[in-house]
Amino acid sequence: QVPLKPGRSLMDWIRLTKSGKDLTGLKGRLIEVTEEELAKHNKKEDCWICIRGFVYNVTPYMEYHPGGEDELMKAAGTDGTDLFDQVHRWVNYESMLKECLVGRMAVKPIAAPKEISSTLSEEKKQLNGVLPEKKVLGASVKDITPSYDWFQTDSLITIVIYTKQKDMNAELVTVDCQDKQLRGEIIVDDHSYLVEVDLGHAVQEDLAVNIAEKVGKVEIILKKKDNIHWKMLGRPLGSHNTFIKRTDRGLFYRKCKLVSKTEVTHDTKLFCLMLPKSTHLQIPTGQHVYLKQIIAGTEVVKPYTPVLPFLPLDFKEPSRSAGAHIYLMIKIYSCGLFTQALDHLQIGDYISVSNPEGNFKKSQVQTLEDLFLLAAGTGFTPMVKLLNFALTEISCLRTVKLIFFNKTEDDILWRNQLEQLALKDERFEVQFILSQPTKDWVGKQGKISSSLLSEFVKRSTKDSKVLICICGPTPFTEQGVQYLKDLGYSQEEIHAFTA
């Protein structure tokens, strides 16, 4: 993120979009844009960008863009969908940029793409068991495409998904059932399989998910409201029985209830959200979720990494009910539109929470001997579950070191717990570094630098397996990654958490 000029906040942008000012320069007309026309608008003072087939004039938005003008200019006059997906997939651009819409891209006269979605003739068939194999999938994709079936007893409906994956687990399965609409998403590597049905009859709130990990079979078990015989499972919805790249699947949200809010430091709070009974969702270590709020009529979305309610000192397995709650450690900014709105939520209010996202994999940690965690401020949040996972599950681990950068002592999150953990587990060490300490501070001071890292990030042996995870404000992360590379660490040994 870059510092924005005064009067260029998100709220200022929302006000501008509602002012009635012509932001496209087309006086409200929508036009069809050719590639040649799009390419002409590639300067700061005249910048059009295409996202998913829609063209936006982002010139008026330049000064309001949190990532700075240069980021937007990377896609000037071109199709910026891929770039957008890498950096901002979670941003609701339709809502943010609706007043900047120029029109649709003109369709080139080529054969329509073969989509992996239900054809109309299939839609008409009753959803009674497995739908026919899609004809358009390449043979290799077809081999790994999951399929599903369903059966019933007097009181239960069981949907079985055959994932064809050996190491299926609960974190790869997300199920929601809201108002008779069932949505089950299964992650298979970088693909997503979806079962999405408007159920034929009502079901009770609580659902169960069983997973046979060895054979990759997933069962979704629903309780019928009435003990009647169902003739069909229901009506297929838009993306039912599709198997597509995970990044092509839109984010899905469910409303979660705020059950508690506790102070962590002077400006940071721990929010506890409760999932609906009809949701099965587990957030994998190192992944984040998005929170969505409507602010002044505009959808605003921000990413947060769930934490544990506290740092476990005895490393017992979390209880089964732990999955029903999501804990988020959030810094409340005095002029932050989103966090102020969050802070004003009352206990019992609801907030929309997305499916988990992120590219961190537990396999990166599985065979480690040394784990270094570099965190600045709330960049500490992805480290919490990772710390717990590493110390609990990784038997070959020799050292885990957290190097925690903050401005002042008052800003240090969970200082007491971290110090206790260091006393309790000899593999763990924590180092606090302050950039604006008081004169009483006897610890290290400064900002992230090559010399600080060379002092604290050292392999336990010459060729030990090491991973260095880093998270904080963008400049901190980018500088840190560069310093680590300069110190001789490879790309594979560095993981930057970015949302």
Short mmCIF file of C-alpha atoms in Angstrom, two decimals:
data_model
loop_
_atom_site.label_atom_id
_atom_site.label_comp_id
_atom_site.label_asym_id
_atom_site.label_seq_id
_atom_site.Cartn_x
_atom_site.Cartn_y
_atom_site.Cartn_z
CA GLN A 1 0.00 0.00 0.00
CA VAL A 2 1.09 3.59 -0.61
CA PRO A 3 0.22 6.68 1.45
CA LEU A 4 -2.74 8.45 -0.18
CA LYS A 5 -3.06 12.23 -0.40
CA PRO A 6 -5.50 13.89 2.03
CA GLY A 7 -9.07 13.68 0.73
CA ARG A 8 -8.34 10.47 -1.19
CA SER A 9 -9.64 7.87 1.28
CA LEU A 10 -12.08 5.06 0.47
CA MET A 11 -14.91 7.14 1.93
CA ASP A 12 -13.92 10.08 -0.32
CA TRP A 13 -14.05 7.73 -3.33
CA ILE A 14 -17.51 6.44 -2.33
CA ARG A 15 -18.71 10.06 -2.02
CA LEU A 16 -17.34 10.89 -5.48
CA THR A 17 -19.09 7.88 -7.07
CA LYS A 18 -22.39 9.01 -5.52
CA SER A 19 -21.96 12.68 -6.54
CA GLY A 20 -23.47 12.18 -10.01
CA LYS A 21 -20.22 13.31 -11.68
CA ASP A 22 -19.52 11.73 -15.09
CA LEU A 23 -16.56 9.44 -14.28
CA THR A 24 -16.35 7.70 -17.65
CA GLY A 25 -16.38 10.73 -19.91
CA LEU A 26 -19.20 9.10 -21.92
CA LYS A 27 -22.14 10.93 -20.31
CA GLY A 28 -23.73 7.72 -19.09
CA ARG A 29 -23.54 5.86 -22.42
CA LEU A 30 -22.21 2.29 -22.47
CA ILE A 31 -20.18 1.32 -25.52
CA GLU A 32 -18.74 -1.82 -27.01
CA VAL A 33 -14.93 -1.64 -26.83
CA THR A 34 -12.62 -3.26 -29.37
CA GLU A 35 -9.08 -4.34 -28.47
CA GLU A 36 -7.73 -1.54 -30.70
CA GLU A 37 -9.84 1.06 -28.88
CA LEU A 38 -8.84 -0.29 -25.44
CA ALA A 39 -5.13 -0.12 -26.36
CA LYS A 40 -5.41 3.63 -27.12
CA HIS A 41 -6.34 4.43 -23.49
CA ASN A 42 -3.03 3.60 -21.84
CA LYS A 43 -1.88 6.82 -20.15
CA LYS A 44 -2.31 8.09 -16.58
CA GLU A 45 -4.64 10.86 -17.72
CA ASP A 46 -6.61 8.45 -19.94
CA CYS A 47 -6.54 4.91 -18.57
CA TRP A 48 -8.96 2.11 -19.42
CA ILE A 49 -8.65 -1.43 -18.05
CA CYS A 50 -10.59 -4.58 -18.91
CA ILE A 51 -11.56 -7.00 -16.09
CA ARG A 52 -13.55 -10.14 -16.96
CA GLY A 53 -14.86 -8.73 -20.22
CA PHE A 54 -15.91 -5.33 -18.78
CA VAL A 55 -13.97 -2.14 -19.48
CA TYR A 56 -13.53 0.56 -16.82
CA ASN A 57 -12.15 4.08 -17.09
CA VAL A 58 -9.93 4.05 -13.98
CA THR A 59 -8.46 7.53 -14.58
CA PRO A 60 -10.55 9.19 -11.82
CA TYR A 61 -9.71 6.30 -9.44
CA MET A 62 -5.91 6.67 -9.85
CA GLU A 63 -5.35 8.84 -6.77
CA TYR A 64 -7.67 6.74 -4.62
CA HIS A 65 -6.05 3.37 -5.37
CA PRO A 66 -4.43 2.01 -2.17
CA GLY A 67 -1.77 0.18 -4.22
CA GLY A 68 -0.72 3.39 -5.99
CA GLU A 69 -0.96 4.57 -9.59
CA ASP A 70 1.93 2.43 -10.84
CA GLU A 71 0.05 -0.78 -10.01
CA LEU A 72 -2.96 0.33 -12.06
CA MET A 73 -0.73 1.44 -14.94
CA LYS A 74 0.61 -2.12 -15.30
CA ALA A 75 -2.75 -3.02 -16.88
CA ALA A 76 -3.41 0.26 -18.73
CA GLY A 77 -5.03 -0.29 -22.13
CA THR A 78 -5.07 -4.09 -21.72
CA ASP A 79 -6.97 -6.99 -20.20
CA GLY A 80 -5.91 -6.81 -16.55
CA THR A 81 -7.90 -9.85 -15.32
CA ASP A 82 -4.87 -12.06 -14.58
CA LEU A 83 -2.98 -9.26 -12.85
CA PHE A 84 -6.12 -8.38 -10.88
CA ASP A 85 -6.56 -12.01 -9.78
CA GLN A 86 -2.97 -12.17 -8.52
CA VAL A 87 -3.26 -9.02 -6.45
CA HIS A 88 -6.90 -8.11 -5.78
CA ARG A 89 -9.07 -11.14 -6.46
CA TRP A 90 -11.08 -10.35 -3.32
CA VAL A 91 -11.89 -6.73 -4.18
CA ASN A 92 -15.46 -6.15 -5.28
CA TYR A 93 -14.50 -4.09 -8.32
CA GLU A 94 -18.05 -4.17 -9.77
CA SER A 95 -19.29 -2.26 -6.75
CA MET A 96 -16.21 -0.01 -6.36
CA LEU A 97 -15.97 0.91 -10.06
CA LYS A 98 -19.60 0.74 -11.21
CA GLU A 99 -19.64 4.47 -12.03
CA CYS A 100 -16.47 4.00 -14.16
CA LEU A 101 -17.96 1.32 -16.45
CA VAL A 102 -17.31 2.15 -20.10
CA GLY A 103 -18.91 -1.01 -21.51
CA ARG A 104 -18.25 -4.56 -22.62
CA MET A 105 -15.39 -5.83 -24.76
CA ALA A 106 -16.48 -6.58 -28.31
CA VAL A 107 -16.54 -10.32 -28.83
CA LYS A 108 -14.11 -11.60 -31.44
CA PRO A 109 -15.75 -13.81 -34.09
CA ILE A 110 -14.09 -17.05 -32.98
CA ALA A 111 -15.59 -20.34 -31.86
CA ALA A 112 -17.18 -19.96 -28.45
CA PRO A 113 -15.01 -21.42 -25.65
CA LYS A 114 -16.06 -24.86 -24.50
CA GLU A 115 -17.19 -24.23 -20.97
CA ILE A 116 -17.19 -26.85 -18.27
CA SER A 117 -20.75 -26.24 -17.21
CA SER A 118 -24.06 -28.05 -17.40
CA THR A 119 -25.70 -27.92 -20.82
CA LEU A 120 -29.42 -27.26 -20.97
CA SER A 121 -30.32 -30.83 -21.84
CA GLU A 122 -28.48 -31.97 -18.70
CA GLU A 123 -30.20 -29.30 -16.63
CA LYS A 124 -33.54 -30.80 -17.63
CA LYS A 125 -32.60 -34.26 -16.46
CA GLN A 126 -33.62 -34.89 -12.90
CA LEU A 127 -30.78 -34.70 -10.45
CA ASN A 128 -31.01 -38.36 -9.69
CA GLY A 129 -27.50 -39.64 -9.19
CA VAL A 130 -24.47 -38.90 -11.30
CA LEU A 131 -24.78 -36.47 -14.18
CA PRO A 132 -23.23 -37.58 -17.49
CA GLU A 133 -19.48 -36.99 -17.87
CA LYS A 134 -18.71 -33.65 -19.48
CA LYS A 135 -17.70 -34.17 -23.09
CA VAL A 136 -15.47 -31.12 -23.31
CA LEU A 137 -12.90 -32.04 -20.66
CA GLY A 138 -9.50 -33.19 -21.81
CA ALA A 139 -8.78 -36.84 -20.99
CA SER A 140 -6.27 -36.00 -18.27
CA VAL A 141 -8.69 -33.66 -16.46
CA LYS A 142 -11.48 -36.19 -16.86
CA ASP A 143 -9.44 -38.77 -14.96
CA ILE A 144 -9.30 -36.58 -11.86
CA THR A 145 -12.75 -34.94 -12.11
CA PRO A 146 -14.79 -35.82 -9.01
CA SER A 147 -18.31 -37.20 -9.36
CA TYR A 148 -21.20 -37.50 -6.94
CA ASP A 149 -24.22 -39.63 -6.07
CA TRP A 150 -26.92 -39.49 -3.41
CA PHE A 151 -29.15 -41.84 -1.46
CA GLN A 152 -31.69 -41.63 1.35
CA THR A 153 -33.13 -43.35 4.38
CA ASP A 154 -36.40 -42.41 6.09
CA SER A 155 -34.72 -39.57 7.96
CA LEU A 156 -31.43 -38.80 6.17
CA ILE A 157 -30.13 -37.65 2.80
CA THR A 158 -26.50 -38.55 2.06
CA ILE A 159 -24.61 -36.95 -0.82
CA VAL A 160 -21.41 -38.84 -1.65
CA ILE A 161 -18.61 -37.14 -3.58
CA TYR A 162 -15.91 -39.35 -5.05
CA THR A 163 -12.87 -37.07 -5.24
CA LYS A 164 -10.40 -39.65 -6.62
CA GLN A 165 -7.84 -38.16 -4.19
CA LYS A 166 -5.93 -40.24 -1.65
CA ASP A 167 -5.21 -37.50 0.90
CA MET A 168 -8.58 -35.81 1.20
CA ASN A 169 -9.15 -34.04 4.55
CA ALA A 170 -11.73 -31.84 6.29
CA GLU A 171 -9.87 -28.61 5.48
CA LEU A 172 -10.42 -29.20 1.75
CA VAL A 173 -14.21 -29.45 2.11
CA THR A 174 -16.56 -26.50 2.67
CA VAL A 175 -20.31 -27.07 2.92
CA ASP A 176 -23.09 -24.51 3.40
CA CYS A 177 -26.83 -25.06 3.47
CA GLN A 178 -28.89 -21.88 3.51
CA ASP A 179 -32.62 -21.73 2.76
CA LYS A 180 -32.63 -25.18 1.09
CA GLN A 181 -29.65 -24.21 -1.08
CA LEU A 182 -26.85 -26.69 -0.61
CA ARG A 183 -23.32 -25.77 -1.69
CA GLY A 184 -20.44 -28.20 -1.26
CA GLU A 185 -17.00 -27.18 -2.52
CA ILE A 186 -14.02 -29.54 -2.61
CA ILE A 187 -10.48 -28.37 -3.28
CA VAL A 188 -8.38 -30.75 -5.41
CA ASP A 189 -4.88 -29.25 -5.79
CA ASP A 190 -5.48 -25.95 -7.63
CA HIS A 191 -8.97 -26.96 -8.82
CA SER A 192 -12.38 -26.66 -7.19
CA TYR A 193 -15.30 -29.09 -7.56
CA LEU A 194 -18.78 -27.82 -6.73
CA VAL A 195 -22.07 -29.49 -5.90
CA GLU A 196 -24.71 -26.74 -5.83
CA VAL A 197 -28.37 -27.67 -5.56
CA ASP A 198 -31.69 -26.11 -4.61
CA LEU A 199 -32.91 -29.04 -2.49
CA GLY A 200 -36.28 -30.61 -3.24
CA HIS A 201 -37.43 -30.47 0.41
CA ALA A 202 -36.54 -28.76 3.67
CA VAL A 203 -33.73 -30.12 5.88
CA GLN A 204 -32.74 -29.43 9.48
CA GLU A 205 -30.09 -26.90 10.37
CA ASP A 206 -27.23 -29.10 11.47
CA LEU A 207 -25.38 -31.12 8.86
CA ALA A 208 -22.50 -33.57 9.13
CA VAL A 209 -19.48 -34.17 6.91
CA ASN A 210 -17.64 -37.51 6.93
CA ILE A 211 -14.40 -38.05 5.05
CA ALA A 212 -12.80 -41.37 4.17
CA GLU A 213 -9.29 -39.94 3.76
CA LYS A 214 -7.68 -43.06 2.26
CA VAL A 215 -10.14 -43.39 -0.63
CA GLY A 216 -11.03 -39.71 -0.97
CA LYS A 217 -14.76 -40.16 -0.40
CA VAL A 218 -16.71 -37.23 1.10
CA GLU A 219 -20.19 -37.68 2.58
CA ILE A 220 -22.52 -34.75 3.30
CA ILE A 221 -25.30 -35.95 5.61
CA LEU A 222 -28.50 -33.91 5.90
CA LYS A 223 -31.44 -34.57 8.23
CA LYS A 224 -34.85 -34.39 6.58
CA LYS A 225 -37.36 -32.00 8.18
CA ASP A 226 -40.17 -34.42 7.29
CA ASN A 227 -39.75 -38.16 6.94
CA ILE A 228 -40.94 -38.33 3.34
CA HIS A 229 -39.45 -40.05 0.32
CA TRP A 230 -37.59 -37.64 -1.97
CA LYS A 231 -38.05 -38.32 -5.69
CA MET A 232 -35.03 -36.18 -6.58
CA LEU A 233 -32.27 -34.34 -4.77
CA GLY A 234 -33.32 -30.96 -6.15
CA ARG A 235 -32.70 -28.48 -8.93
CA PRO A 236 -29.12 -27.85 -10.10
CA LEU A 237 -27.91 -24.27 -9.58
CA GLY A 238 -25.57 -22.22 -11.80
CA SER A 239 -22.19 -23.86 -11.19
CA HIS A 240 -23.41 -27.32 -10.17
CA ASN A 241 -21.13 -30.27 -10.96
CA THR A 242 -18.33 -28.07 -12.31
CA PHE A 243 -14.60 -28.66 -11.89
CA ILE A 244 -12.61 -25.50 -12.61
CA LYS A 245 -9.45 -23.69 -11.55
CA ARG A 246 -9.79 -22.50 -7.99
CA THR A 247 -9.02 -18.89 -8.94
CA ASP A 248 -11.90 -18.91 -11.46
CA ARG A 249 -14.41 -19.76 -8.72
CA GLY A 250 -16.02 -16.68 -7.19
CA LEU A 251 -15.73 -16.15 -3.45
CA PHE A 252 -18.63 -17.49 -1.41
CA TYR A 253 -19.75 -15.82 1.82
CA ARG A 254 -21.87 -16.88 4.77
CA LYS A 255 -23.09 -14.67 7.64
CA CYS A 256 -21.33 -15.30 10.96
CA LYS A 257 -22.45 -14.01 14.33
CA LEU A 258 -20.14 -11.87 16.48
CA VAL A 259 -20.04 -13.59 19.89
CA SER A 260 -17.23 -11.72 21.66
CA LYS A 261 -14.75 -8.88 21.28
CA THR A 262 -11.78 -8.56 23.65
CA GLU A 263 -8.93 -6.07 23.88
CA VAL A 264 -5.45 -7.35 23.01
CA THR A 265 -3.61 -4.00 23.01
CA HIS A 266 -4.62 -0.32 23.01
CA ASP A 267 -5.70 -0.53 19.34
CA THR A 268 -6.09 -4.25 18.57
CA LYS A 269 -9.01 -6.54 19.41
CA LEU A 270 -9.73 -10.25 19.20
CA PHE A 271 -13.07 -10.86 17.47
CA CYS A 272 -14.77 -14.24 17.89
CA LEU A 273 -17.25 -15.14 15.13
CA MET A 274 -19.55 -18.16 15.20
CA LEU A 275 -20.24 -20.12 12.03
CA PRO A 276 -23.85 -21.09 11.24
CA LYS A 277 -24.85 -24.62 12.30
CA SER A 278 -25.44 -25.42 8.65
CA THR A 279 -21.83 -24.64 7.65
CA HIS A 280 -18.83 -26.96 7.65
CA LEU A 281 -15.67 -24.85 7.29
CA GLN A 282 -12.13 -25.32 8.58
CA ILE A 283 -9.47 -22.73 7.81
CA PRO A 284 -6.12 -24.33 6.97
CA THR A 285 -2.93 -23.08 8.65
CA GLY A 286 -1.50 -20.12 6.74
CA GLN A 287 -4.74 -19.26 4.90
CA HIS A 288 -6.94 -16.19 5.25
CA VAL A 289 -10.62 -15.31 4.87
CA TYR A 290 -12.28 -12.14 3.60
CA LEU A 291 -14.74 -10.08 5.60
CA LYS A 292 -17.37 -8.15 3.65
CA GLN A 293 -19.33 -5.14 4.86
CA ILE A 294 -21.70 -2.75 3.13
CA ILE A 295 -20.41 0.75 3.88
CA ALA A 296 -22.37 3.73 2.53
CA GLY A 297 -24.05 1.43 -0.01
CA THR A 298 -20.75 0.04 -1.35
CA GLU A 299 -19.45 -3.48 -0.70
CA VAL A 300 -16.05 -3.30 0.96
CA VAL A 301 -13.92 -6.40 1.46
CA LYS A 302 -10.72 -6.97 3.47
CA PRO A 303 -8.57 -10.07 4.13
CA TYR A 304 -7.74 -11.34 7.65
CA THR A 305 -5.87 -14.42 8.85
CA PRO A 306 -7.66 -16.34 11.61
CA VAL A 307 -5.72 -16.97 14.83
CA LEU A 308 -6.21 -19.23 17.85
CA PRO A 309 -8.08 -17.83 20.88
CA PHE A 310 -4.71 -17.98 22.74
CA LEU A 311 -1.32 -19.64 22.35
CA PRO A 312 -1.71 -23.16 23.74
CA LEU A 313 1.14 -23.92 26.14
CA ASP A 314 0.29 -27.61 26.51
CA PHE A 315 -0.19 -28.31 22.78
CA LYS A 316 -3.23 -30.48 23.16
CA GLU A 317 -5.28 -31.12 20.05
CA PRO A 318 -8.05 -28.50 19.69
CA SER A 319 -11.49 -29.72 20.70
CA ARG A 320 -13.99 -30.76 18.00
CA SER A 321 -16.16 -27.69 18.66
CA ALA A 322 -13.18 -25.43 17.90
CA GLY A 323 -14.24 -25.53 14.24
CA ALA A 324 -17.46 -23.64 15.05
CA HIS A 325 -15.63 -20.39 15.84
CA ILE A 326 -13.29 -18.12 13.91
CA TYR A 327 -10.94 -15.84 15.86
CA LEU A 328 -9.59 -12.70 14.17
CA MET A 329 -7.03 -10.31 15.64
CA ILE A 330 -7.78 -6.92 14.10
CA LYS A 331 -6.09 -3.56 14.50
CA ILE A 332 -8.65 -0.74 14.67
CA TYR A 333 -7.42 2.32 12.76
CA SER A 334 -8.75 5.68 13.94
CA CYS A 335 -9.44 6.76 10.34
CA GLY A 336 -9.94 3.28 8.88
CA LEU A 337 -13.37 3.03 7.32
CA PHE A 338 -13.54 -0.77 7.46
CA THR A 339 -12.09 -1.39 10.92
CA GLN A 340 -14.16 1.42 12.45
CA ALA A 341 -17.30 -0.24 11.06
CA LEU A 342 -16.10 -3.57 12.49
CA ASP A 343 -15.45 -1.99 15.87
CA HIS A 344 -18.99 -0.62 15.94
CA LEU A 345 -20.54 -4.06 15.52
CA GLN A 346 -22.49 -5.18 18.59
CA ILE A 347 -22.37 -8.68 20.07
CA GLY A 348 -25.02 -10.66 18.16
CA ASP A 349 -24.52 -8.72 14.91
CA TYR A 350 -23.61 -10.58 11.73
CA ILE A 351 -20.75 -10.19 9.27
CA SER A 352 -20.08 -11.97 5.97
CA VAL A 353 -17.07 -14.32 5.96
CA SER A 354 -15.66 -15.95 2.81
CA ASN A 355 -14.21 -19.39 2.10
CA PRO A 356 -10.50 -19.70 2.97
CA GLU A 357 -7.89 -18.64 0.42
CA GLY A 358 -4.12 -18.65 0.30
CA ASN A 359 -1.19 -20.48 -1.23
CA PHE A 360 0.56 -21.72 1.93
CA LYS A 361 0.82 -25.52 2.16
CA LYS A 362 1.58 -27.55 5.28
CA SER A 363 3.97 -29.63 3.20
CA GLN A 364 6.34 -26.62 3.25
CA VAL A 365 6.82 -27.22 6.98
CA GLN A 366 6.59 -31.02 7.21
CA THR A 367 10.33 -31.83 7.04
CA LEU A 368 11.77 -28.63 8.55
CA GLU A 369 14.57 -28.35 11.06
CA ASP A 370 14.58 -24.53 11.37
CA LEU A 371 11.56 -22.22 11.10
CA PHE A 372 11.98 -18.44 11.24
CA LEU A 373 8.97 -16.13 11.48
CA LEU A 374 9.42 -12.43 10.64
CA ALA A 375 6.37 -10.40 11.62
CA ALA A 376 5.59 -6.69 11.78
CA GLY A 377 2.53 -5.57 13.76
CA THR A 378 -0.58 -7.54 12.81
CA GLY A 379 1.61 -9.48 10.35
CA PHE A 380 1.86 -11.64 13.47
CA THR A 381 -1.57 -13.18 12.76
CA PRO A 382 -0.54 -15.86 10.18
CA MET A 383 2.28 -16.89 12.54
CA VAL A 384 -0.06 -17.94 15.38
CA LYS A 385 -1.51 -21.12 13.86
CA LEU A 386 1.78 -21.84 12.10
CA LEU A 387 3.67 -21.68 15.40
CA ASN A 388 1.18 -24.03 17.02
CA PHE A 389 1.21 -26.44 14.06
CA ALA A 390 5.01 -26.54 13.87
CA LEU A 391 5.59 -27.11 17.60
CA THR A 392 2.79 -29.69 17.83
CA GLU A 393 3.20 -31.68 14.63
CA ILE A 394 6.76 -31.40 13.27
CA SER A 395 8.97 -33.92 15.00
CA CYS A 396 12.22 -33.05 13.17
CA LEU A 397 12.04 -29.37 14.20
CA ARG A 398 15.07 -28.01 16.09
CA THR A 399 14.38 -24.30 16.31
CA VAL A 400 11.45 -21.93 15.83
CA LYS A 401 12.32 -18.28 16.10
CA LEU A 402 9.88 -15.36 15.96
CA ILE A 403 11.42 -11.97 15.18
CA PHE A 404 8.64 -9.53 15.97
CA PHE A 405 8.90 -5.89 14.79
CA ASN A 406 6.73 -3.17 16.40
CA LYS A 407 6.82 0.56 16.99
CA THR A 408 6.47 0.58 20.80
CA GLU A 409 6.20 -1.89 23.68
CA ASP A 410 2.45 -1.18 23.90
CA ASP A 411 2.03 -2.47 20.34
CA ILE A 412 3.42 -5.96 21.02
CA LEU A 413 0.60 -8.49 20.56
CA TRP A 414 0.44 -11.36 23.09
CA ARG A 415 3.86 -10.49 24.54
CA ASN A 416 3.17 -12.31 27.79
CA GLN A 417 1.98 -15.47 26.03
CA LEU A 418 4.99 -15.51 23.69
CA GLU A 419 7.41 -15.13 26.59
CA GLN A 420 5.67 -17.94 28.47
CA LEU A 421 5.86 -20.17 25.41
CA ALA A 422 9.61 -19.49 25.08
CA LEU A 423 10.07 -20.58 28.72
CA LYS A 424 7.93 -23.66 28.22
CA ASP A 425 9.35 -24.98 24.92
CA GLU A 426 13.12 -24.88 24.51
CA ARG A 427 12.82 -25.04 20.71
CA PHE A 428 11.04 -21.67 20.64
CA GLU A 429 12.66 -18.26 20.92
CA VAL A 430 11.15 -14.78 20.47
CA GLN A 431 12.98 -11.53 19.73
CA PHE A 432 11.16 -8.19 20.00
CA ILE A 433 12.51 -5.29 17.92
CA LEU A 434 11.11 -1.77 18.37
CA SER A 435 11.42 1.18 15.99
CA GLN A 436 10.18 3.85 18.46
CA PRO A 437 11.14 2.56 21.93
CA THR A 438 11.12 4.58 25.14
CA LYS A 439 14.47 5.16 26.82
CA ASP A 440 13.68 2.33 29.31
CA TRP A 441 13.70 -0.30 26.53
CA VAL A 442 16.69 -2.61 26.91
CA GLY A 443 15.91 -4.87 23.94
CA LYS A 444 16.86 -4.51 20.27
CA GLN A 445 15.75 -1.48 18.32
CA GLY A 446 15.59 -0.55 14.66
CA LYS A 447 13.76 -1.60 11.52
CA ILE A 448 14.16 -4.66 9.31
CA SER A 449 17.65 -4.62 7.81
CA SER A 450 20.22 -6.95 6.34
CA SER A 451 22.42 -6.73 9.44
CA LEU A 452 19.52 -7.50 11.83
CA LEU A 453 18.51 -10.51 9.75
CA SER A 454 22.07 -11.83 9.45
CA GLU A 455 22.26 -11.68 13.26
CA PHE A 456 18.97 -13.48 13.97
CA VAL A 457 18.30 -15.75 10.99
CA LYS A 458 20.92 -18.51 11.14
CA ARG A 459 20.66 -22.19 10.21
CA SER A 460 21.22 -24.57 13.13
CA THR A 461 23.61 -26.58 10.96
CA LYS A 462 25.32 -25.82 7.64
CA ASP A 463 22.73 -27.60 5.49
CA SER A 464 19.65 -27.75 7.75
CA LYS A 465 16.21 -27.54 6.08
CA VAL A 466 14.92 -24.05 6.72
CA LEU A 467 11.78 -22.00 5.98
CA ILE A 468 11.48 -18.27 6.63
CA CYS A 469 7.95 -16.86 6.72
CA ILE A 470 7.41 -13.11 6.54
CA CYS A 471 4.33 -10.94 6.96
CA GLY A 472 3.68 -7.25 7.54
CA PRO A 473 3.07 -4.05 5.58
CA THR A 474 4.03 -4.42 1.89
CA PRO A 475 7.31 -2.41 2.10
CA PHE A 476 8.41 -4.49 5.13
CA THR A 477 7.69 -7.75 3.32
CA GLU A 478 9.30 -6.71 0.04
CA GLN A 479 12.46 -5.38 1.75
CA GLY A 480 12.67 -8.45 3.99
CA VAL A 481 12.44 -10.87 1.05
CA GLN A 482 15.18 -8.94 -0.78
CA TYR A 483 17.49 -8.93 2.27
CA LEU A 484 16.97 -12.68 2.73
CA LYS A 485 17.83 -13.36 -0.93
CA ASP A 486 20.94 -11.17 -0.54
CA LEU A 487 21.88 -13.33 2.47
CA GLY A 488 21.78 -16.39 0.23
CA TYR A 489 18.35 -17.90 1.02
CA SER A 490 16.57 -19.40 -1.97
CA GLN A 491 13.04 -18.62 -3.19
CA GLU A 492 11.88 -22.04 -1.88
CA GLU A 493 13.15 -21.19 1.62
CA ILE A 494 11.11 -17.97 1.82
CA HIS A 495 7.33 -17.69 2.09
CA ALA A 496 5.74 -14.22 2.07
CA PHE A 497 2.18 -14.02 3.35
CA THR A 498 0.26 -11.58 1.16
CA ALA A 499 -3.49 -11.37 0.69
#
